[in-house]
Amino acid sequence: MSDPRLKSRLVVQALIRRAEVAGLVAMVMRSGDADAGAIALVLDRFGAGSRLFAQARDGDGRLVWAPADGGKPLDAPDLADRLERSTRRDPDLWILSIEDPKALFDPNGQG
């Protein structure tokens, strides 16, 4: 059995709240479908590049945040290109950016 699906708007709001509690700045860069839009999560590490995450199912079927592009840091032009292609493919896509210069934020809430 799969987990109940939360509306995308609620997932985004929860991520923003978690970032704020951690003392980080979070902003919606693009609003997608409030109910079922996919979410691209950008962790902006400033000089260390950005990490891009998308929701995926793990081996046990749980919904987790999986690193895109093999988890490698992306510079600003590569990130912009990746997000532009993603929004062309999926016009309902949300883009949430969290400023995380010290790599403190774990999107899966571990640790």
mmCIF file of C-alpha atoms in Angstrom:
data_model
loop_
_atom_site.group_PDB
_atom_site.id
_atom_site.type_symbol
_atom_site.label_atom_id
_atom_site.label_comp_id
_atom_site.label_asym_id
_atom_site.label_seq_id
_atom_site.Cartn_x
_atom_site.Cartn_y
_atom_site.Cartn_z
ATOM 1 C CA MET A 1 0.000 0.000 0.000
ATOM 2 C CA SER A 2 1.332 3.448 -0.816
ATOM 3 C CA ASP A 3 1.464 6.469 1.464
ATOM 4 C CA PRO A 4 -1.407 8.923 1.248
ATOM 5 C CA ARG A 5 -0.468 11.730 -1.116
ATOM 6 C CA LEU A 6 -0.289 15.226 0.323
ATOM 7 C CA LYS A 7 -1.193 18.153 -1.856
ATOM 8 C CA SER A 8 1.892 19.765 -3.388
ATOM 9 C CA ARG A 9 1.081 23.131 -1.830
ATOM 10 C CA LEU A 10 1.189 21.538 1.650
ATOM 11 C CA VAL A 11 4.500 19.793 0.978
ATOM 12 C CA VAL A 12 6.020 23.099 -0.166
ATOM 13 C CA GLN A 13 4.663 24.922 2.893
ATOM 14 C CA ALA A 14 6.086 22.239 5.197
ATOM 15 C CA LEU A 15 9.528 22.463 3.563
ATOM 16 C CA ILE A 16 9.501 26.253 3.902
ATOM 17 C CA ARG A 17 8.591 25.945 7.565
ATOM 18 C CA ARG A 18 11.351 23.377 8.207
ATOM 19 C CA ALA A 19 13.879 25.665 6.523
ATOM 20 C CA GLU A 20 12.737 28.670 8.559
ATOM 21 C CA VAL A 21 12.972 26.686 11.809
ATOM 22 C CA ALA A 22 16.563 25.828 10.831
ATOM 23 C CA GLY A 23 17.269 29.549 10.328
ATOM 24 C CA LEU A 24 17.421 29.282 6.538
ATOM 25 C CA VAL A 25 15.740 31.324 3.815
ATOM 26 C CA ALA A 26 13.303 29.480 1.552
ATOM 27 C CA MET A 27 11.416 30.861 -1.412
ATOM 28 C CA VAL A 28 9.041 29.574 -4.032
ATOM 29 C CA MET A 29 10.687 30.323 -7.371
ATOM 30 C CA ARG A 30 7.781 28.900 -9.362
ATOM 31 C CA SER A 31 4.310 27.832 -8.274
ATOM 32 C CA GLY A 32 2.909 24.723 -9.868
ATOM 33 C CA ASP A 33 -0.351 22.862 -9.554
ATOM 34 C CA ALA A 34 -1.506 23.267 -5.947
ATOM 35 C CA ASP A 35 -2.835 19.728 -5.698
ATOM 36 C CA ALA A 36 -0.611 17.425 -7.718
ATOM 37 C CA GLY A 37 2.335 19.347 -9.188
ATOM 38 C CA ALA A 38 5.776 17.763 -8.946
ATOM 39 C CA ILE A 39 8.307 19.650 -6.817
ATOM 40 C CA ALA A 40 11.913 20.478 -7.659
ATOM 41 C CA LEU A 41 13.876 21.317 -4.510
ATOM 42 C CA VAL A 42 17.036 23.401 -4.909
ATOM 43 C CA LEU A 43 19.497 23.670 -2.038
ATOM 44 C CA ASP A 44 21.620 26.706 -2.864
ATOM 45 C CA ARG A 45 25.085 26.226 -1.396
ATOM 46 C CA PHE A 46 26.316 29.489 -2.930
ATOM 47 C CA GLY A 47 30.019 29.080 -3.878
ATOM 48 C CA ALA A 48 29.755 25.293 -3.575
ATOM 49 C CA GLY A 49 27.015 25.135 -6.229
ATOM 50 C CA SER A 50 23.435 23.994 -5.864
ATOM 51 C CA ARG A 51 21.984 20.554 -5.242
ATOM 52 C CA LEU A 52 18.781 19.582 -7.004
ATOM 53 C CA PHE A 53 16.319 17.081 -5.517
ATOM 54 C CA ALA A 54 13.095 15.470 -6.725
ATOM 55 C CA GLN A 55 10.650 13.192 -4.943
ATOM 56 C CA ALA A 56 11.013 9.480 -5.639
ATOM 57 C CA ARG A 57 10.132 6.146 -4.020
ATOM 58 C CA ASP A 58 12.829 4.259 -2.133
ATOM 59 C CA GLY A 59 13.238 0.470 -2.111
ATOM 60 C CA ASP A 60 10.517 0.153 0.536
ATOM 61 C CA GLY A 61 8.077 2.313 -1.425
ATOM 62 C CA ARG A 62 8.449 5.348 0.842
ATOM 63 C CA LEU A 63 8.453 8.822 -0.664
ATOM 64 C CA VAL A 64 11.911 10.423 -0.287
ATOM 65 C CA TRP A 65 13.865 13.315 -1.744
ATOM 66 C CA ALA A 66 16.393 11.886 -4.205
ATOM 67 C CA PRO A 67 19.307 13.900 -5.568
ATOM 68 C CA ALA A 68 19.052 14.679 -9.266
ATOM 69 C CA ASP A 69 22.061 14.535 -11.604
ATOM 70 C CA GLY A 70 23.711 11.915 -9.407
ATOM 71 C CA GLY A 71 23.897 14.375 -6.518
ATOM 72 C CA LYS A 72 26.646 16.452 -8.079
ATOM 73 C CA PRO A 73 26.638 20.199 -7.403
ATOM 74 C CA LEU A 74 25.330 22.334 -10.252
ATOM 75 C CA ASP A 75 26.579 25.797 -11.115
ATOM 76 C CA ALA A 76 24.033 28.547 -11.835
ATOM 77 C CA PRO A 77 23.898 28.105 -15.645
ATOM 78 C CA ASP A 78 23.550 24.302 -15.413
ATOM 79 C CA LEU A 79 20.845 24.610 -12.761
ATOM 80 C CA ALA A 80 18.921 27.200 -14.780
ATOM 81 C CA ASP A 81 19.119 24.997 -17.888
ATOM 82 C CA ARG A 82 17.961 21.919 -15.986
ATOM 83 C CA LEU A 83 15.020 23.767 -14.409
ATOM 84 C CA GLU A 84 14.006 25.360 -17.718
ATOM 85 C CA ARG A 85 13.898 21.951 -19.423
ATOM 86 C CA SER A 86 11.930 20.528 -16.499
ATOM 87 C CA THR A 87 9.313 23.283 -16.614
ATOM 88 C CA ARG A 88 8.910 22.857 -20.373
ATOM 89 C CA ARG A 89 8.204 19.149 -19.818
ATOM 90 C CA ASP A 90 5.990 19.740 -16.786
ATOM 91 C CA PRO A 91 4.112 23.059 -16.661
ATOM 92 C CA ASP A 92 2.683 22.091 -13.233
ATOM 93 C CA LEU A 93 6.156 21.911 -11.635
ATOM 94 C CA TRP A 94 6.911 23.771 -8.403
ATOM 95 C CA ILE A 95 10.440 25.070 -7.819
ATOM 96 C CA LEU A 96 11.431 25.676 -4.211
ATOM 97 C CA SER A 97 14.830 27.126 -3.365
ATOM 98 C CA ILE A 98 16.432 27.008 0.077
ATOM 99 C CA GLU A 99 19.568 29.034 0.785
ATOM 100 C CA ASP A 100 21.796 26.523 2.568
ATOM 101 C CA PRO A 101 25.417 27.767 2.477
ATOM 102 C CA LYS A 102 26.570 25.464 5.311
ATOM 103 C CA ALA A 103 24.810 22.322 4.003
ATOM 104 C CA LEU A 104 22.605 22.092 7.113
ATOM 105 C CA PHE A 105 19.298 21.165 5.506
ATOM 106 C CA ASP A 106 18.452 17.516 4.947
ATOM 107 C CA PRO A 107 15.374 17.295 2.719
ATOM 108 C CA ASN A 108 14.541 13.860 4.146
ATOM 109 C CA GLY A 109 14.577 15.154 7.718
ATOM 110 C CA GLN A 110 17.329 12.810 8.863
ATOM 111 C CA GLY A 111 19.648 14.003 11.597
#
